[in-house]
Amino acid sequence: MKKRLLVLPLIFLIIFSITVQGDEEERYRLKNGEAYMDQTFVYTIEGQENGAEIQVLCAEMDAPTYDMKKGLITWIDYKAYSPEFIFGTDAGGHIRAILELAGPHLNQESVVEELKELTGISELTYDEVVSAMQYAIWFYSDEDFRIPTSNNGEDLYRYLVTLPPVDGEETKDMPNVSDLIYTYDEESNQIVIQFHYWGPDGSKLNHTYSKNIVTNYNGRESVSIDNGVYYVTLKIPRVTMSMDIDFEVKVSGQVASEEGAIVFAPDKEGSVQMLVGIGNPKQMYTMRTKTKKIKYRTYRLILNDGQDQTITSHKADTMVSLMEINTINPTGRNGYRFDGWQDESNLIVFEGVLMDRDRVLNALYTKIKKDEDLPDEQLPENPPNGGDDEPDDEGPKPDGGNPDDEGSEPDNSNPDDKEPKPDRDYPDDSDNKPDDENLDINDEKLPENDNPGWMPSTGGIPLLIFVTSGSIALIIGIYLRKKA
């Protein structure tokens, strides 16, 4: 018993989520019929709730009104519609014109006299009027071209089918439905869909969905009514980053008819003839259904940044800018230069991506080379460890390996307990030359036998030229003196 009590509220919730019904529609049934010329009939149809009776004609030539065993089909329900809903605007307007001029709701004698005057047919009976009116209606409802058997009936038929159409109350024949509004509630992680609908004064409306929103989307709806306007809010959880919401909402209902044509049709087409007649203002007829497509699609945007991955969800056909992408996933790594985002087609993203499918972007980086790995022309002018040209106003820099000696020139090989070794390039001042014992191990003196004794250290070739030139001049002088 407890289980049954728990199931009943659930069933009610599912039914309510599928449709919000207005008041039950008025139902009609055949009551009787009277035969006229050419096997045409005028039927009486009766409202099951209010008992109203309306005189009608057949509007579906090949469907039955009689059962071979049971007689007149009085057990099938009819619902009321506008002619435009059943037959379309043009045909519905012509049927309205025929019924308003000669319909069975009018006084028979008055109709005959008025039609005689309009058509010039001097001899006309009401049987011929019914026959001509019935065939004229079939011309528009069934595209049937049969004509009455009498000459007067044929003449009246040709007159009726040429009547201009009468416009129906189009604005009252269909509900109004607002545009759909889609939002995403981050706090509850739900897609929120809102719309509202309304009809003319006195209308009774309802809406249905093409899918069960509870079982298909785990959705919920709330409905409120204010001054005849129905406000609907749907909430559907976003269970995945990439999801597809796709169904229809149909708004229908009834509206009070004015003095005009009404088509009565059964729920099951062909089970009994459709009927058409002029109803009184208190009757309700079914409006055409207004349909809206509810479609909401989201796609995933996956940003791969090395071993890190960021996934976000975006509405279909929206543009995610490059600035937004970099906000979602800030880039940058030590020792690397960020070169941009690359999409699934290995193309660099310059402006952003269109979310027309699930998208994947990969961050591109280039390793930054260190100074010692750079070629000479890329070395900075003033490298961190100093260069060949030091500024004149700077003193000697401390040895990198001797922090206690701030005034010495670094040579990266001087231990803390030794004096810094002087530079190997010396000026002409001989006082600054180092003693032999202070020479670097690589600056060993040449052995004495490696220095030629006949060539001074000041330069042997110039002295040789000088001695040779002097000797030649002395010989020439002695020769000239003897000759003189």
Tab-separated table of C-alpha atoms in Angstrom:
chain	number	residue	atom	x	y	z
A	1	MET	CA	0.000	0.000	0.000
A	2	LYS	CA	2.847	2.400	0.838
A	3	LYS	CA	4.553	1.723	-2.478
A	4	ARG	CA	1.336	2.513	-4.316
A	5	LEU	CA	0.988	5.804	-2.470
A	6	LEU	CA	4.524	6.762	-3.472
A	7	VAL	CA	3.961	5.899	-7.126
A	8	LEU	CA	0.812	8.023	-7.518
A	9	PRO	CA	2.524	11.430	-6.939
A	10	LEU	CA	5.283	10.433	-9.363
A	11	ILE	CA	2.772	9.551	-12.070
A	12	PHE	CA	0.990	12.851	-11.490
A	13	LEU	CA	4.276	14.761	-11.774
A	14	ILE	CA	5.153	13.056	-15.066
A	15	ILE	CA	1.715	13.733	-16.523
A	16	PHE	CA	1.858	17.374	-15.444
A	17	SER	CA	5.332	17.771	-16.946
A	18	ILE	CA	4.146	16.423	-20.283
A	19	THR	CA	1.085	18.680	-20.640
A	20	VAL	CA	-0.728	21.461	-18.881
A	21	GLN	CA	-4.380	21.050	-19.783
A	22	GLY	CA	-7.037	23.717	-19.836
A	23	ASP	CA	-10.693	22.971	-19.297
A	24	GLU	CA	-12.101	19.986	-21.144
A	25	GLU	CA	-13.145	20.846	-24.698
A	26	GLU	CA	-16.808	20.865	-25.640
A	27	ARG	CA	-17.910	17.653	-27.345
A	28	TYR	CA	-20.634	17.341	-29.980
A	29	ARG	CA	-22.582	14.408	-31.457
A	30	LEU	CA	-24.974	13.826	-34.338
A	31	LYS	CA	-28.606	13.979	-33.252
A	32	ASN	CA	-30.623	13.530	-36.451
A	33	GLY	CA	-30.691	14.276	-40.172
A	34	GLU	CA	-33.214	15.340	-42.843
A	35	ALA	CA	-32.902	14.345	-46.524
A	36	TYR	CA	-33.190	16.756	-49.479
A	37	MET	CA	-32.719	16.597	-53.261
A	38	ASP	CA	-29.873	14.521	-54.754
A	39	GLN	CA	-29.436	12.606	-51.492
A	40	THR	CA	-28.189	15.638	-49.608
A	41	PHE	CA	-28.895	16.138	-45.904
A	42	VAL	CA	-29.166	18.776	-43.245
A	43	TYR	CA	-28.002	17.355	-39.928
A	44	THR	CA	-28.513	18.507	-36.380
A	45	ILE	CA	-25.473	18.339	-34.093
A	46	GLU	CA	-25.795	18.726	-30.326
A	47	GLY	CA	-23.352	19.915	-27.637
A	48	GLN	CA	-22.890	17.277	-24.934
A	49	GLU	CA	-22.384	19.811	-22.148
A	50	ASN	CA	-24.619	22.754	-22.995
A	51	GLY	CA	-27.180	20.994	-25.175
A	52	ALA	CA	-26.875	23.588	-27.956
A	53	GLU	CA	-28.156	22.438	-31.372
A	54	ILE	CA	-26.610	23.564	-34.672
A	55	GLN	CA	-27.802	22.867	-38.227
A	56	VAL	CA	-24.945	21.564	-40.392
A	57	LEU	CA	-24.094	20.106	-43.810
A	58	CYS	CA	-21.662	17.400	-44.846
A	59	ALA	CA	-18.064	18.572	-45.388
A	60	GLU	CA	-16.478	15.196	-46.164
A	61	MET	CA	-18.193	13.439	-49.030
A	62	ASP	CA	-16.694	9.928	-48.693
A	63	ALA	CA	-16.995	9.492	-44.890
A	64	PRO	CA	-20.136	7.873	-43.375
A	65	THR	CA	-22.920	9.278	-41.218
A	66	TYR	CA	-24.882	6.026	-41.095
A	67	ASP	CA	-24.023	2.560	-39.930
A	68	MET	CA	-25.672	-0.337	-41.794
A	69	LYS	CA	-26.793	-1.985	-38.534
A	70	LYS	CA	-27.059	0.829	-35.997
A	71	GLY	CA	-28.310	3.667	-38.204
A	72	LEU	CA	-27.225	7.291	-37.654
A	73	ILE	CA	-23.756	7.424	-36.018
A	74	THR	CA	-24.620	9.207	-32.782
A	75	TRP	CA	-21.909	7.700	-30.553
A	76	ILE	CA	-18.774	9.389	-31.951
A	77	ASP	CA	-17.652	12.715	-30.481
A	78	TYR	CA	-16.948	15.793	-32.578
A	79	LYS	CA	-14.764	18.773	-31.711
A	80	ALA	CA	-15.227	22.238	-33.151
A	81	TYR	CA	-12.647	23.899	-35.443
A	82	SER	CA	-12.524	26.884	-37.719
A	83	PRO	CA	-12.849	26.253	-41.494
A	84	GLU	CA	-9.371	27.722	-42.006
A	85	PHE	CA	-7.893	25.177	-39.610
A	86	ILE	CA	-9.363	22.237	-41.538
A	87	PHE	CA	-9.392	23.422	-45.155
A	88	GLY	CA	-6.895	26.266	-45.308
A	89	THR	CA	-7.399	29.997	-45.605
A	90	ASP	CA	-8.701	30.174	-49.177
A	91	ALA	CA	-11.089	27.185	-49.136
A	92	GLY	CA	-12.217	28.034	-45.601
A	93	GLY	CA	-13.087	31.570	-46.709
A	94	HIS	CA	-15.213	30.282	-49.616
A	95	ILE	CA	-17.092	27.859	-47.337
A	96	ARG	CA	-17.767	30.741	-44.940
A	97	ALA	CA	-19.220	32.782	-47.802
A	98	ILE	CA	-21.569	29.954	-48.913
A	99	LEU	CA	-22.848	29.302	-45.387
A	100	GLU	CA	-23.337	32.953	-44.511
A	101	LEU	CA	-25.427	33.482	-47.629
A	102	ALA	CA	-27.533	30.289	-47.676
A	103	GLY	CA	-26.652	28.203	-44.590
A	104	PRO	CA	-29.197	25.932	-42.872
A	105	HIS	CA	-29.245	28.178	-39.801
A	106	LEU	CA	-31.194	30.779	-41.802
A	107	ASN	CA	-34.947	30.887	-42.375
A	108	GLN	CA	-35.773	28.765	-45.413
A	109	GLU	CA	-38.287	31.102	-47.012
A	110	SER	CA	-36.060	34.140	-46.570
A	111	VAL	CA	-33.101	32.333	-48.129
A	112	VAL	CA	-35.070	31.274	-51.214
A	113	GLU	CA	-36.417	34.794	-51.844
A	114	GLU	CA	-33.020	36.435	-51.417
A	115	LEU	CA	-31.329	33.964	-53.777
A	116	LYS	CA	-34.015	34.479	-56.431
A	117	GLU	CA	-33.330	38.160	-56.349
A	118	LEU	CA	-29.546	37.768	-56.445
A	119	THR	CA	-29.434	35.151	-59.218
A	120	GLY	CA	-32.529	35.985	-61.296
A	121	ILE	CA	-33.766	32.396	-61.002
A	122	SER	CA	-37.515	32.804	-60.919
A	123	GLU	CA	-38.451	29.270	-59.915
A	124	LEU	CA	-36.343	28.001	-57.002
A	125	THR	CA	-37.091	25.551	-54.207
A	126	TYR	CA	-35.365	25.024	-50.879
A	127	ASP	CA	-34.462	21.454	-51.985
A	128	GLU	CA	-32.512	22.961	-54.856
A	129	VAL	CA	-30.890	25.422	-52.455
A	130	VAL	CA	-29.671	22.608	-50.172
A	131	SER	CA	-28.457	20.546	-53.135
A	132	ALA	CA	-26.568	23.480	-54.711
A	133	MET	CA	-25.111	24.513	-51.329
A	134	GLN	CA	-23.940	20.954	-50.564
A	135	TYR	CA	-22.211	20.481	-53.925
A	136	ALA	CA	-20.597	23.933	-53.637
A	137	ILE	CA	-19.164	22.999	-50.229
A	138	TRP	CA	-17.818	19.710	-51.598
A	139	PHE	CA	-16.197	21.679	-54.447
A	140	TYR	CA	-13.958	23.364	-51.814
A	141	SER	CA	-13.741	20.672	-49.115
A	142	ASP	CA	-13.212	17.654	-51.405
A	143	GLU	CA	-12.358	19.269	-54.754
A	144	ASP	CA	-15.372	17.436	-56.189
A	145	PHE	CA	-16.892	18.759	-59.430
A	146	ARG	CA	-20.283	17.075	-59.444
A	147	ILE	CA	-23.302	19.312	-59.921
A	148	PRO	CA	-26.990	19.181	-58.903
A	149	THR	CA	-29.396	17.315	-61.186
A	150	SER	CA	-31.849	20.209	-61.746
A	151	ASN	CA	-31.168	23.194	-64.009
A	152	ASN	CA	-32.048	25.677	-61.278
A	153	GLY	CA	-29.866	23.771	-58.837
A	154	GLU	CA	-26.933	23.839	-61.314
A	155	ASP	CA	-27.344	27.574	-61.935
A	156	LEU	CA	-27.395	28.295	-58.203
A	157	TYR	CA	-24.372	25.999	-57.691
A	158	ARG	CA	-22.338	27.951	-60.256
A	159	TYR	CA	-23.283	31.171	-58.530
A	160	LEU	CA	-22.298	29.916	-55.064
A	161	VAL	CA	-18.858	28.620	-56.084
A	162	THR	CA	-18.022	32.039	-57.536
A	163	LEU	CA	-18.734	33.951	-54.303
A	164	PRO	CA	-15.666	35.807	-53.007
A	165	PRO	CA	-14.206	34.307	-49.806
A	166	VAL	CA	-15.028	35.794	-46.437
A	167	ASP	CA	-12.092	36.374	-44.103
A	168	GLY	CA	-12.261	34.584	-40.795
A	169	GLU	CA	-11.023	35.806	-37.440
A	170	GLU	CA	-7.415	34.788	-38.110
A	171	THR	CA	-6.076	36.520	-35.003
A	172	LYS	CA	-8.414	34.428	-32.874
A	173	ASP	CA	-7.659	31.195	-34.677
A	174	MET	CA	-4.177	30.636	-33.236
A	175	PRO	CA	-2.540	31.296	-29.856
A	176	ASN	CA	0.376	33.697	-29.521
A	177	VAL	CA	3.696	32.306	-28.240
A	178	SER	CA	6.649	34.461	-27.213
A	179	ASP	CA	10.246	33.919	-28.250
A	180	LEU	CA	12.219	31.415	-26.217
A	181	ILE	CA	14.821	32.701	-23.763
A	182	TYR	CA	17.788	30.459	-22.884
A	183	THR	CA	20.079	31.117	-19.910
A	184	TYR	CA	22.591	29.080	-17.936
A	185	ASP	CA	22.478	29.159	-14.130
A	186	GLU	CA	26.024	28.446	-12.945
A	187	GLU	CA	25.019	28.075	-9.297
A	188	SER	CA	22.538	25.258	-9.970
A	189	ASN	CA	24.272	24.040	-13.179
A	190	GLN	CA	20.969	24.159	-15.083
A	191	ILE	CA	19.798	25.295	-18.504
A	192	VAL	CA	16.807	27.605	-17.943
A	193	ILE	CA	14.270	27.946	-20.787
A	194	GLN	CA	11.466	30.512	-20.499
A	195	PHE	CA	8.492	31.426	-22.694
A	196	HIS	CA	4.896	32.579	-22.339
A	197	TYR	CA	1.748	32.335	-24.437
A	198	TRP	CA	-1.702	33.879	-24.586
A	199	GLY	CA	-4.897	33.972	-26.649
A	200	PRO	CA	-7.912	36.212	-27.213
A	201	ASP	CA	-10.241	37.066	-24.367
A	202	GLY	CA	-12.169	34.064	-23.164
A	203	SER	CA	-9.827	31.506	-24.706
A	204	LYS	CA	-8.795	28.341	-22.889
A	205	LEU	CA	-5.233	27.256	-23.668
A	206	ASN	CA	-2.841	24.439	-22.874
A	207	HIS	CA	0.614	23.298	-23.976
A	208	THR	CA	2.230	19.929	-24.603
A	209	TYR	CA	5.783	18.739	-25.341
A	210	SER	CA	6.871	16.360	-28.085
A	211	LYS	CA	9.135	14.589	-25.565
A	212	ASN	CA	8.758	13.714	-21.927
A	213	ILE	CA	11.074	16.275	-20.342
A	214	VAL	CA	11.288	14.287	-17.096
A	215	THR	CA	12.460	10.980	-18.545
A	216	ASN	CA	14.497	12.471	-21.415
A	217	TYR	CA	16.208	15.411	-19.684
A	218	ASN	CA	15.393	15.068	-15.973
A	219	GLY	CA	13.752	18.442	-16.432
A	220	ARG	CA	11.201	20.302	-14.342
A	221	GLU	CA	8.732	23.018	-15.257
A	222	SER	CA	6.747	25.663	-13.421
A	223	VAL	CA	3.670	27.443	-14.829
A	224	SER	CA	1.928	30.574	-13.645
A	225	ILE	CA	-1.065	32.420	-15.133
A	226	ASP	CA	-1.514	36.181	-14.930
A	227	ASN	CA	-4.328	38.010	-16.748
A	228	GLY	CA	-4.746	35.194	-19.263
A	229	VAL	CA	-1.002	34.901	-19.985
A	230	TYR	CA	0.658	31.549	-19.278
A	231	TYR	CA	4.284	31.875	-18.058
A	232	VAL	CA	6.392	28.716	-18.382
A	233	THR	CA	9.876	28.051	-16.978
A	234	LEU	CA	11.793	24.854	-17.772
A	235	LYS	CA	14.921	23.841	-15.860
A	236	ILE	CA	17.135	21.102	-17.294
A	237	PRO	CA	20.365	20.013	-15.528
A	238	ARG	CA	23.546	20.248	-17.587
A	239	VAL	CA	24.876	16.757	-17.032
A	240	THR	CA	27.657	16.988	-19.643
A	241	MET	CA	29.693	19.771	-21.181
A	242	SER	CA	28.489	18.725	-24.632
A	243	MET	CA	24.717	18.229	-24.683
A	244	ASP	CA	21.741	18.521	-27.050
A	245	ILE	CA	18.235	19.637	-26.022
A	246	ASP	CA	15.800	19.187	-28.898
A	247	PHE	CA	12.001	18.994	-28.698
A	248	GLU	CA	8.840	20.970	-29.523
A	249	VAL	CA	6.257	22.768	-27.454
A	250	LYS	CA	2.724	22.885	-28.893
A	251	VAL	CA	0.180	25.433	-27.673
A	252	SER	CA	-3.488	24.838	-28.469
A	253	GLY	CA	-6.887	25.528	-26.980
A	254	GLN	CA	-10.385	26.792	-27.567
A	255	VAL	CA	-11.861	30.191	-28.169
A	256	ALA	CA	-15.435	31.450	-28.225
A	257	SER	CA	-16.692	31.742	-31.784
A	258	GLU	CA	-18.495	34.710	-33.141
A	259	GLU	CA	-21.425	34.290	-35.476
A	260	GLY	CA	-19.642	32.379	-38.203
A	261	ALA	CA	-18.782	29.040	-39.697
A	262	ILE	CA	-17.644	26.126	-37.560
A	263	VAL	CA	-16.356	22.768	-38.752
A	264	PHE	CA	-17.122	19.757	-36.561
A	265	ALA	CA	-14.640	16.916	-36.955
A	266	PRO	CA	-14.061	13.624	-35.106
A	267	ASP	CA	-10.801	12.748	-33.370
A	268	LYS	CA	-10.274	9.857	-35.766
A	269	GLU	CA	-10.317	10.978	-39.375
A	270	GLY	CA	-12.831	9.132	-41.562
A	271	SER	CA	-14.716	7.509	-38.696
A	272	VAL	CA	-17.656	9.819	-39.426
A	273	GLN	CA	-18.277	12.728	-41.797
A	274	MET	CA	-16.991	16.164	-40.918
A	275	LEU	CA	-19.840	18.664	-40.711
A	276	VAL	CA	-19.955	22.400	-41.203
A	277	GLY	CA	-22.422	25.043	-40.109
A	278	ILE	CA	-22.882	28.424	-38.467
A	279	GLY	CA	-22.559	28.338	-34.681
A	280	ASN	CA	-23.848	30.816	-32.130
A	281	PRO	CA	-21.462	33.108	-30.208
A	282	LYS	CA	-21.587	30.986	-27.069
A	283	GLN	CA	-19.960	27.989	-28.725
A	284	MET	CA	-16.269	27.189	-28.378
A	285	TYR	CA	-14.147	25.986	-31.260
A	286	THR	CA	-10.631	24.562	-31.289
A	287	MET	CA	-7.838	26.870	-32.359
A	288	ARG	CA	-4.981	25.870	-34.592
A	289	THR	CA	-1.910	24.603	-32.785
A	290	LYS	CA	1.065	26.929	-32.443
A	291	THR	CA	4.392	25.085	-32.423
A	292	LYS	CA	7.781	26.323	-31.214
A	293	LYS	CA	11.072	24.461	-31.580
A	294	ILE	CA	13.086	24.223	-28.364
A	295	LYS	CA	16.705	23.602	-29.295
A	296	TYR	CA	19.750	24.246	-27.146
A	297	ARG	CA	23.152	22.772	-28.078
A	298	THR	CA	26.430	23.101	-26.232
A	299	TYR	CA	29.924	21.954	-27.216
A	300	ARG	CA	33.123	21.345	-25.246
A	301	LEU	CA	36.197	23.505	-25.620
A	302	ILE	CA	39.303	21.552	-24.541
A	303	LEU	CA	42.504	23.558	-23.958
A	304	ASN	CA	45.649	21.430	-23.721
A	305	ASP	CA	48.588	23.243	-22.134
A	306	GLY	CA	51.312	20.649	-21.745
A	307	GLN	CA	50.169	18.194	-19.089
A	308	ASP	CA	47.383	20.541	-17.968
A	309	GLN	CA	43.900	20.477	-19.535
A	310	THR	CA	40.995	22.903	-19.145
A	311	ILE	CA	37.474	22.001	-20.342
A	312	THR	CA	34.624	24.521	-20.690
A	313	SER	CA	31.159	24.438	-22.271
A	314	HIS	CA	29.835	26.947	-24.814
A	315	LYS	CA	26.546	27.395	-26.657
A	316	ALA	CA	26.514	26.194	-30.257
A	317	ASP	CA	27.513	28.677	-32.984
A	318	THR	CA	28.996	31.181	-30.531
A	319	MET	CA	32.454	32.672	-31.091
A	320	VAL	CA	34.990	32.259	-28.278
A	321	SER	CA	37.566	35.014	-28.706
A	322	LEU	CA	41.302	34.567	-28.287
A	323	MET	CA	41.198	36.919	-25.296
A	324	GLU	CA	38.542	34.744	-23.644
A	325	ILE	CA	40.561	31.596	-24.376
A	326	ASN	CA	43.652	33.089	-22.717
A	327	THR	CA	41.502	34.142	-19.750
A	328	ILE	CA	40.160	30.609	-19.354
A	329	ASN	CA	43.685	29.159	-19.590
A	330	PRO	CA	46.499	31.665	-18.830
A	331	THR	CA	49.634	30.649	-20.703
A	332	GLY	CA	53.337	30.880	-19.890
A	333	ARG	CA	56.149	28.601	-18.717
A	334	ASN	CA	59.607	29.347	-17.369
A	335	GLY	CA	62.234	28.964	-20.039
A	336	TYR	CA	59.685	28.868	-22.894
A	337	ARG	CA	58.093	31.394	-25.228
A	338	PHE	CA	54.335	31.042	-25.862
A	339	ASP	CA	53.674	30.995	-29.640
A	340	GLY	CA	49.862	30.644	-29.684
A	341	TRP	CA	47.069	28.077	-29.867
A	342	GLN	CA	46.798	25.414	-32.558
A	343	ASP	CA	43.450	23.799	-33.474
A	344	GLU	CA	42.544	20.293	-34.627
A	345	SER	CA	43.587	21.116	-38.204
A	346	ASN	CA	47.042	22.296	-37.044
A	347	LEU	CA	46.086	25.895	-37.813
A	348	ILE	CA	47.127	28.767	-35.569
A	349	VAL	CA	44.168	30.503	-33.883
A	350	PHE	CA	44.368	34.262	-34.478
A	351	GLU	CA	40.931	35.612	-33.486
A	352	GLY	CA	39.071	32.779	-31.755
A	353	VAL	CA	37.101	29.606	-32.517
A	354	LEU	CA	33.512	29.040	-33.654
A	355	MET	CA	31.747	26.506	-31.459
A	356	ASP	CA	30.100	24.499	-34.223
A	357	ARG	CA	31.437	21.220	-32.773
A	358	ASP	CA	33.586	19.987	-29.902
A	359	ARG	CA	36.868	21.919	-30.223
A	360	VAL	CA	40.406	21.067	-29.053
A	361	LEU	CA	43.228	23.640	-28.902
A	362	ASN	CA	46.874	22.909	-28.086
A	363	ALA	CA	49.290	25.511	-26.681
A	364	LEU	CA	52.543	25.921	-28.635
A	365	TYR	CA	55.824	26.809	-26.923
A	366	THR	CA	59.442	27.353	-28.043
A	367	LYS	CA	62.358	26.757	-25.663
A	368	ILE	CA	64.353	29.912	-24.962
A	369	LYS	CA	68.153	29.375	-25.599
A	370	LYS	CA	70.718	30.413	-22.980
A	371	ASP	CA	73.440	33.032	-23.769
A	372	GLU	CA	76.261	30.491	-24.176
A	373	ASP	CA	74.149	28.630	-26.705
A	374	LEU	CA	73.552	31.727	-28.822
A	375	PRO	CA	75.831	32.547	-31.807
A	376	ASP	CA	78.331	35.448	-31.404
A	377	GLU	CA	76.186	37.936	-33.235
A	378	GLN	CA	73.296	37.269	-30.762
A	379	LEU	CA	75.448	37.782	-27.623
A	380	PRO	CA	74.466	40.890	-25.666
A	381	GLU	CA	76.774	43.914	-25.848
A	382	ASN	CA	77.463	43.765	-22.122
A	383	PRO	CA	77.312	40.089	-21.112
A	384	PRO	CA	76.741	39.409	-17.420
A	385	ASN	CA	80.325	38.166	-16.855
A	386	GLY	CA	82.079	41.078	-18.606
A	387	GLY	CA	83.723	41.470	-22.033
A	388	ASP	CA	86.953	42.619	-23.641
A	389	ASP	CA	86.023	46.291	-23.494
A	390	GLU	CA	85.311	47.506	-19.959
A	391	PRO	CA	84.268	51.101	-19.279
A	392	ASP	CA	87.145	53.450	-18.401
A	393	ASP	CA	85.537	54.616	-15.174
A	394	GLU	CA	85.147	51.149	-13.740
A	395	GLY	CA	87.848	49.634	-11.587
A	396	PRO	CA	89.049	46.070	-11.717
A	397	LYS	CA	86.287	43.611	-10.979
A	398	PRO	CA	86.648	41.084	-8.178
A	399	ASP	CA	87.736	37.579	-8.882
A	400	GLY	CA	84.778	35.243	-9.307
A	401	GLY	CA	86.562	32.725	-7.073
A	402	ASN	CA	88.032	35.139	-4.480
A	403	PRO	CA	85.300	37.170	-2.752
A	404	ASP	CA	87.740	38.664	-0.227
A	405	ASP	CA	89.821	40.456	-2.859
A	406	GLU	CA	87.513	43.067	-4.324
A	407	GLY	CA	90.186	44.955	-6.241
A	408	SER	CA	91.694	42.162	-8.257
A	409	GLU	CA	90.978	41.116	-11.842
A	410	PRO	CA	89.102	37.768	-11.974
A	411	ASP	CA	90.909	34.947	-13.724
A	412	ASN	CA	88.803	32.018	-12.354
A	413	SER	CA	91.996	30.202	-11.229
A	414	ASN	CA	93.339	32.141	-8.243
A	415	PRO	CA	92.972	30.457	-4.870
A	416	ASP	CA	92.178	32.585	-1.852
A	417	ASP	CA	95.736	32.337	-0.346
A	418	LYS	CA	97.613	33.678	-3.401
A	419	GLU	CA	98.034	37.060	-4.958
A	420	PRO	CA	96.267	37.586	-8.301
A	421	LYS	CA	98.515	37.040	-11.265
A	422	PRO	CA	99.197	40.019	-13.507
A	423	ASP	CA	98.059	40.268	-17.103
A	424	ARG	CA	100.314	38.628	-19.683
A	425	ASP	CA	100.288	41.735	-21.928
A	426	TYR	CA	102.696	44.360	-20.469
A	427	PRO	CA	103.349	47.978	-21.299
A	428	ASP	CA	106.779	49.285	-22.341
A	429	ASP	CA	107.569	50.294	-18.763
A	430	SER	CA	110.108	47.645	-17.725
A	431	ASP	CA	109.490	48.354	-14.042
A	432	ASN	CA	106.125	46.659	-14.312
A	433	LYS	CA	107.508	43.447	-15.802
A	434	PRO	CA	107.137	40.464	-13.520
A	435	ASP	CA	109.959	38.498	-12.042
A	436	ASP	CA	110.694	35.171	-13.545
A	437	GLU	CA	109.266	33.398	-10.523
A	438	ASN	CA	105.861	35.063	-10.978
A	439	LEU	CA	105.383	33.978	-14.594
A	440	ASP	CA	102.454	31.790	-15.362
A	441	ILE	CA	103.226	28.128	-15.776
A	442	ASN	CA	102.496	28.514	-19.465
A	443	ASP	CA	104.994	31.455	-19.847
A	444	GLU	CA	108.277	29.452	-19.628
A	445	LYS	CA	111.449	31.170	-20.993
A	446	LEU	CA	113.065	29.855	-24.111
A	447	PRO	CA	116.377	28.055	-23.522
A	448	GLU	CA	119.475	30.152	-24.183
A	449	ASN	CA	120.492	28.046	-27.159
A	450	ASP	CA	117.179	28.927	-28.786
A	451	ASN	CA	118.135	32.654	-28.941
A	452	PRO	CA	120.676	33.332	-31.813
A	453	GLY	CA	123.691	35.209	-30.350
A	454	TRP	CA	124.452	37.207	-33.557
A	455	MET	CA	120.929	38.803	-33.660
A	456	PRO	CA	120.187	41.477	-31.033
A	457	SER	CA	116.892	41.412	-29.397
A	458	THR	CA	116.127	44.846	-30.898
A	459	GLY	CA	115.744	43.277	-34.350
A	460	GLY	CA	118.465	41.546	-36.520
A	461	ILE	CA	117.335	42.420	-40.060
A	462	PRO	CA	117.447	46.243	-39.783
A	463	LEU	CA	120.986	46.076	-38.284
A	464	LEU	CA	122.178	43.771	-41.054
A	465	ILE	CA	120.871	46.196	-43.706
A	466	PHE	CA	122.588	49.078	-41.942
A	467	VAL	CA	125.988	47.299	-41.761
A	468	THR	CA	125.828	46.149	-45.401
A	469	SER	CA	124.921	49.640	-46.678
A	470	GLY	CA	127.800	51.180	-44.661
A	471	SER	CA	130.303	48.708	-45.968
A	472	ILE	CA	129.282	49.365	-49.591
A	473	ALA	CA	129.550	53.122	-49.049
A	474	LEU	CA	133.022	52.766	-47.493
A	475	ILE	CA	134.259	50.649	-50.414
A	476	ILE	CA	132.939	53.143	-52.989
A	477	GLY	CA	134.670	55.995	-51.083
A	478	ILE	CA	138.044	54.261	-51.035
A	479	TYR	CA	137.751	53.495	-54.769
A	480	LEU	CA	137.017	57.058	-55.725
A	481	ARG	CA	139.854	58.369	-53.582
A	482	LYS	CA	142.439	56.125	-55.210
A	483	LYS	CA	141.291	57.069	-58.648
A	484	ALA	CA	141.608	60.720	-57.873
